[in-house]
mmCIF file of C-alpha atoms and ligand atoms in Angstrom:
data_model
loop_
_atom_site.group_PDB
_atom_site.id
_atom_site.type_symbol
_atom_site.label_atom_id
_atom_site.label_comp_id
_atom_site.label_asym_id
_atom_site.label_seq_id
_atom_site.Cartn_x
_atom_site.Cartn_y
_atom_site.Cartn_z
ATOM 1 C CA UNK A 673 -5.588 9.771 -15.566
ATOM 2 C CA UNK A 674 -6.734 12.748 -13.501
ATOM 3 C CA UNK A 675 -3.634 14.706 -12.354
ATOM 4 C CA UNK A 676 -5.609 16.084 -9.392
ATOM 5 C CA UNK A 677 -5.546 12.569 -7.886
ATOM 6 C CA UNK A 678 -1.845 12.011 -8.552
ATOM 7 C CA UNK A 679 0.946 12.326 -5.982
ATOM 8 C CA UNK A 680 4.740 12.305 -6.079
ATOM 9 C CA UNK A 681 6.859 10.331 -3.626
ATOM 10 C CA UNK A 682 10.528 11.377 -3.740
ATOM 11 C CA UNK A 683 13.198 9.279 -2.086
ATOM 12 C CA UNK A 684 16.677 7.897 -2.577
ATOM 13 C CA UNK A 685 15.600 4.271 -2.017
ATOM 14 C CA UNK A 686 19.130 3.160 -1.102
ATOM 15 C CA UNK A 687 17.711 0.491 -0.972
ATOM 16 C CA UNK A 688 13.889 0.350 -0.985
ATOM 17 C CA UNK A 689 12.595 -1.398 2.171
ATOM 18 C CA UNK A 690 9.261 -2.489 3.691
ATOM 19 C CA UNK A 691 8.797 0.997 5.240
ATOM 20 C CA UNK A 692 8.901 2.585 1.754
ATOM 21 C CA UNK A 693 6.506 -0.107 0.489
ATOM 22 C CA UNK A 694 4.048 0.679 3.329
ATOM 23 C CA UNK A 695 4.248 4.380 2.387
ATOM 24 C CA UNK A 696 3.464 3.508 -1.254
ATOM 25 C CA UNK A 697 0.467 1.380 -0.191
ATOM 26 C CA UNK A 698 -0.695 4.137 2.172
ATOM 27 C CA UNK A 699 -0.486 6.722 -0.630
ATOM 28 C CA UNK A 700 -2.303 4.517 -3.161
ATOM 29 C CA UNK A 701 -5.189 4.111 -0.683
ATOM 30 C CA UNK A 702 -5.640 7.902 -0.942
ATOM 31 C CA UNK A 703 -4.679 8.652 -4.542
ATOM 32 C CA UNK A 704 -5.332 7.079 -7.914
ATOM 33 C CA UNK A 705 -1.711 7.313 -9.113
ATOM 34 C CA UNK A 706 1.724 7.720 -7.617
ATOM 35 C CA UNK A 707 4.954 8.965 -9.167
ATOM 36 C CA UNK A 708 7.922 7.472 -7.339
ATOM 37 C CA UNK A 709 10.817 9.865 -7.892
ATOM 38 C CA UNK A 710 14.224 8.206 -7.596
ATOM 39 C CA UNK A 711 16.171 11.179 -6.268
ATOM 40 C CA UNK A 712 19.931 11.718 -6.281
ATOM 41 C CA UNK A 713 19.949 9.747 -9.531
ATOM 42 C CA UNK A 714 23.516 10.868 -10.252
ATOM 43 C CA UNK A 715 24.774 9.149 -7.096
ATOM 44 C CA UNK A 716 26.098 5.595 -6.798
ATOM 45 C CA UNK A 717 29.054 3.699 -5.340
ATOM 46 C CA UNK A 718 29.182 5.747 -2.132
ATOM 47 C CA UNK A 719 28.439 4.710 1.458
ATOM 48 C CA UNK A 720 25.174 6.687 1.563
ATOM 49 C CA UNK A 721 24.199 5.969 -2.041
ATOM 50 C CA UNK A 722 25.632 2.598 -3.064
ATOM 51 C CA UNK A 723 23.155 1.751 -5.842
ATOM 52 C CA UNK A 724 22.745 3.339 -9.282
ATOM 53 C CA UNK A 725 19.447 4.909 -10.324
ATOM 54 C CA UNK A 726 18.893 2.004 -12.726
ATOM 55 C CA UNK A 727 19.470 -0.593 -10.006
ATOM 56 C CA UNK A 728 17.101 1.287 -7.693
ATOM 57 C CA UNK A 729 14.402 1.387 -10.390
ATOM 58 C CA UNK A 730 14.727 -2.405 -10.788
ATOM 59 C CA UNK A 731 14.473 -2.877 -7.025
ATOM 60 C CA UNK A 732 11.403 -0.619 -6.759
ATOM 61 C CA UNK A 733 9.641 -2.497 -9.586
ATOM 62 C CA UNK A 734 10.482 -5.820 -7.894
ATOM 63 C CA UNK A 735 9.234 -4.554 -4.516
ATOM 64 C CA UNK A 736 5.916 -3.458 -6.078
ATOM 65 C CA UNK A 737 5.581 -6.908 -7.613
ATOM 66 C CA UNK A 738 6.315 -8.669 -4.296
ATOM 67 C CA UNK A 739 3.770 -6.486 -2.498
ATOM 68 C CA UNK A 740 1.104 -7.140 -5.164
ATOM 69 C CA UNK A 741 0.807 -3.427 -5.987
ATOM 70 C CA UNK A 742 -0.868 -2.585 -9.306
ATOM 71 C CA UNK A 743 2.027 -1.229 -11.382
ATOM 72 C CA UNK A 744 -0.332 0.488 -13.833
ATOM 73 C CA UNK A 745 -0.992 3.036 -11.057
ATOM 74 C CA UNK A 746 2.697 3.779 -10.493
ATOM 75 C CA UNK A 747 5.341 5.737 -12.459
ATOM 76 C CA UNK A 748 9.036 5.465 -11.571
ATOM 77 C CA UNK A 749 11.106 8.489 -12.615
ATOM 78 C CA UNK A 750 14.829 9.043 -11.910
ATOM 79 C CA UNK A 751 15.880 12.608 -11.034
ATOM 80 C CA UNK A 752 19.378 14.007 -10.435
ATOM 81 C CA UNK A 753 19.921 16.585 -7.701
ATOM 82 C CA UNK A 754 20.453 20.261 -8.421
ATOM 83 C CA UNK A 755 22.328 22.800 -6.305
ATOM 84 C CA UNK A 756 19.315 25.093 -5.860
ATOM 85 C CA UNK A 757 16.868 23.848 -3.216
ATOM 86 C CA UNK A 758 14.625 26.871 -3.770
ATOM 87 C CA UNK A 759 13.753 25.788 -7.318
ATOM 88 C CA UNK A 760 14.004 21.999 -6.889
ATOM 89 C CA UNK A 761 10.222 21.455 -6.844
ATOM 90 C CA UNK A 762 9.802 23.378 -10.133
ATOM 91 C CA UNK A 763 12.622 21.302 -11.640
ATOM 92 C CA UNK A 764 11.023 18.068 -10.357
ATOM 93 C CA UNK A 765 7.611 19.113 -11.718
ATOM 94 C CA UNK A 766 9.177 19.669 -15.141
ATOM 95 C CA UNK A 767 10.373 16.044 -15.189
ATOM 96 C CA UNK A 768 7.347 14.108 -13.958
ATOM 97 C CA UNK A 769 3.675 13.787 -14.936
ATOM 98 C CA UNK A 770 1.421 16.526 -13.460
ATOM 99 C CA UNK A 771 0.524 16.014 -9.803
ATOM 100 C CA UNK A 772 -1.271 17.680 -6.900
ATOM 101 C CA UNK A 773 0.124 16.008 -3.779
ATOM 102 C CA UNK A 774 3.573 15.310 -2.361
ATOM 103 C CA UNK A 775 4.114 12.324 -0.092
ATOM 104 C CA UNK A 776 6.986 12.918 2.315
ATOM 105 C CA UNK A 777 8.248 12.886 5.879
ATOM 106 C CA UNK A 778 11.722 14.279 5.070
ATOM 107 C CA UNK A 779 11.512 17.805 6.613
ATOM 108 C CA UNK A 780 13.401 19.575 3.792
ATOM 109 C CA UNK A 781 11.247 17.894 1.142
ATOM 110 C CA UNK A 782 8.040 18.772 3.056
ATOM 111 C CA UNK A 783 9.194 22.389 3.391
ATOM 112 C CA UNK A 784 10.075 22.775 -0.294
ATOM 113 C CA UNK A 785 6.771 21.333 -1.574
ATOM 114 C CA UNK A 786 4.773 23.432 0.895
ATOM 115 C CA UNK A 787 6.575 26.618 -0.206
ATOM 116 C CA UNK A 788 5.846 25.698 -3.823
ATOM 117 C CA UNK A 789 2.116 25.463 -3.019
ATOM 118 C CA UNK A 790 1.564 21.690 -3.164
ATOM 119 C CA UNK A 791 -0.515 19.734 -0.675
ATOM 120 C CA UNK A 792 1.485 17.389 1.569
ATOM 121 C CA UNK A 793 0.314 13.916 2.504
ATOM 122 C CA UNK A 794 2.495 12.867 5.417
ATOM 123 C CA UNK A 795 2.463 9.119 6.009
ATOM 124 C CA UNK A 796 2.865 7.749 9.537
ATOM 125 C CA UNK A 797 6.284 6.337 10.412
ATOM 126 C CA UNK A 798 6.279 2.612 9.679
ATOM 127 C CA UNK A 799 8.721 1.149 12.241
ATOM 128 C CA UNK A 800 11.004 4.034 11.247
ATOM 129 C CA UNK A 801 13.992 2.940 13.389
ATOM 130 C CA UNK A 802 14.008 -0.540 11.916
ATOM 131 C CA UNK A 803 12.810 0.170 8.387
ATOM 132 C CA UNK A 804 15.477 2.635 7.379
ATOM 133 C CA UNK A 805 17.938 2.418 4.493
ATOM 134 C CA UNK A 806 20.680 3.793 6.779
ATOM 135 C CA UNK A 807 20.052 0.913 9.160
ATOM 136 C CA UNK A 808 20.074 -1.580 6.280
ATOM 137 C CA UNK A 809 23.400 -0.274 4.929
ATOM 138 C CA UNK A 810 24.866 -0.382 8.462
ATOM 139 C CA UNK A 811 23.826 -4.044 8.864
ATOM 140 C CA UNK A 812 25.333 -4.849 5.452
ATOM 141 C CA UNK A 813 28.619 -3.248 6.501
ATOM 142 C CA UNK A 814 28.593 -5.159 9.799
ATOM 143 C CA UNK A 815 28.195 -8.434 7.919
ATOM 144 C CA UNK A 816 24.778 -9.127 9.463
ATOM 145 C CA UNK A 817 22.187 -10.836 7.285
ATOM 146 C CA UNK A 818 19.398 -9.164 9.294
ATOM 147 C CA UNK A 819 18.943 -6.607 6.451
ATOM 148 C CA UNK A 820 17.234 -9.351 4.420
ATOM 149 C CA UNK A 821 14.217 -9.163 6.749
ATOM 150 C CA UNK A 822 13.782 -5.470 5.979
ATOM 151 C CA UNK A 823 13.448 -5.619 2.206
ATOM 152 C CA UNK A 824 11.069 -7.577 -0.054
ATOM 153 C CA UNK A 825 12.611 -10.928 -1.117
ATOM 154 C CA UNK A 826 13.043 -9.886 -4.773
ATOM 155 C CA UNK A 827 14.987 -6.802 -3.661
ATOM 156 C CA UNK A 828 17.364 -9.025 -1.667
ATOM 157 C CA UNK A 829 17.775 -11.185 -4.790
ATOM 158 C CA UNK A 830 18.712 -8.168 -6.931
ATOM 159 C CA UNK A 831 21.195 -6.973 -4.290
ATOM 160 C CA UNK A 832 22.732 -10.476 -4.297
ATOM 161 C CA UNK A 833 22.804 -10.479 -8.112
ATOM 162 C CA UNK A 834 24.701 -7.198 -8.356
ATOM 163 C CA UNK A 835 26.908 -8.135 -5.375
ATOM 164 C CA UNK A 836 25.637 -5.057 -3.578
ATOM 165 C CA UNK A 837 26.916 -5.968 -0.116
ATOM 166 C CA UNK A 838 30.367 -6.699 -1.516
ATOM 167 C CA UNK A 839 30.320 -3.300 -3.259
ATOM 168 C CA UNK A 840 29.391 -1.475 -0.064
ATOM 169 C CA UNK A 841 31.995 -3.284 2.022
ATOM 170 C CA UNK A 842 34.682 -2.695 -0.606
ATOM 171 C CA UNK A 843 34.102 1.063 -0.870
ATOM 172 C CA UNK A 844 34.120 1.293 2.927
ATOM 173 C CA UNK A 845 37.659 -0.122 2.934
ATOM 174 C CA UNK A 846 40.942 1.747 3.428
ATOM 175 C CA UNK A 847 43.607 2.233 0.804
HETATM 176 P P1 NAD B 1163 14.653 8.118 1.625
HETATM 177 O O1 NAD B 1163 14.684 6.970 0.694
HETATM 178 O O2 NAD B 1163 15.489 8.091 2.856
HETATM 179 O O3 NAD B 1163 13.155 8.377 2.129
HETATM 180 C C1 NAD B 1163 12.113 8.662 1.229
HETATM 181 C C2 NAD B 1163 10.884 9.122 2.014
HETATM 182 O O4 NAD B 1163 10.310 8.009 2.688
HETATM 183 C C3 NAD B 1163 11.186 10.180 3.081
HETATM 184 O O5 NAD B 1163 10.149 11.149 3.074
HETATM 185 C C4 NAD B 1163 11.202 9.378 4.367
HETATM 186 O O6 NAD B 1163 10.863 10.157 5.505
HETATM 187 C C5 NAD B 1163 10.145 8.315 4.067
HETATM 188 N N1 NAD B 1163 10.370 7.073 4.835
HETATM 189 C C6 NAD B 1163 11.460 6.289 4.813
HETATM 190 N N2 NAD B 1163 11.292 5.224 5.638
HETATM 191 C C7 NAD B 1163 10.056 5.354 6.165
HETATM 192 C C8 NAD B 1163 9.308 4.565 7.103
HETATM 193 N N3 NAD B 1163 9.802 3.450 7.663
HETATM 194 N N4 NAD B 1163 8.066 4.999 7.439
HETATM 195 C C9 NAD B 1163 7.555 6.139 6.893
HETATM 196 N N5 NAD B 1163 8.223 6.930 6.027
HETATM 197 C C10 NAD B 1163 9.457 6.521 5.663
HETATM 198 O O7 NAD B 1163 14.984 9.376 0.723
HETATM 199 P P2 NAD B 1163 15.280 10.937 1.039
HETATM 200 O O8 NAD B 1163 16.695 11.153 1.378
HETATM 201 O O9 NAD B 1163 14.211 11.505 1.915
HETATM 202 O O10 NAD B 1163 15.045 11.449 -0.464
HETATM 203 C C11 NAD B 1163 14.856 12.781 -0.786
HETATM 204 C C12 NAD B 1163 15.422 12.995 -2.181
HETATM 205 O O11 NAD B 1163 15.092 14.308 -2.619
HETATM 206 C C13 NAD B 1163 16.968 12.885 -2.220
HETATM 207 O O12 NAD B 1163 17.357 12.247 -3.401
HETATM 208 C C14 NAD B 1163 17.383 14.340 -2.225
HETATM 209 O O13 NAD B 1163 18.661 14.578 -2.805
HETATM 210 C C15 NAD B 1163 16.264 14.912 -3.079
HETATM 211 N N6 NAD B 1163 16.237 16.392 -2.936
HETATM 212 C C16 NAD B 1163 16.983 17.089 -3.820
HETATM 213 C C17 NAD B 1163 17.047 18.479 -3.710
HETATM 214 C C18 NAD B 1163 17.896 19.206 -4.701
HETATM 215 O O14 NAD B 1163 18.340 18.576 -5.670
HETATM 216 N N7 NAD B 1163 18.171 20.481 -4.484
HETATM 217 C C19 NAD B 1163 16.333 19.132 -2.712
HETATM 218 C C20 NAD B 1163 15.571 18.367 -1.826
HETATM 219 C C21 NAD B 1163 15.522 16.968 -1.939
#
């Protein structure tokens, strides 16, 4: 495929929700291929990053399936963080197929790609207050099942399978 029509979409996807899915659809309307970068791959079992990179990859693949997105146009690549923001984009580029565009709204991510000379495609916010992983994790901690309306059904099934809510609530406990 032509790398000049390929974009990268970095995120933590903790977990992937309908807002992320809308961003992916939006990007694929403009590009021929998308590389979804599962950032902070080293993180799991924390309040901000409860799910492992492997679990997040499964959830992303399931979300693409639910949304009827052509998976042959999408790569999913896990990437651990590094301590040097200034060279992060070079490090990311070393680990993913060649690309021209970066899809992001996260201000730090936008800044770093711009400084590195990549073109930014900034998606609109898709119900940003509601469709937010922070909001989803908060609802899970509160014991509300409302989070289920914010993720594709197969993602909710995987979270049930791995007892994700139980994990989050347990690590939020006191000793
Ligand atoms: P995230 O999953 O919260 O969001 C991913 C992207 O989707 C963001 O650009 C966000 O603005 C966008 N988004 C989310 N919900 C949306 C909605 N409803 N509508 C429209 N857009 C929406 O992930 P994140 O925290 O932004 O991920 C950035 C990743 O890059 C992290 O893993 C971070 O550690 C990594 N990073 C690492 C370094 C380093 O290692 N030095 C530097 C910069 C970034």
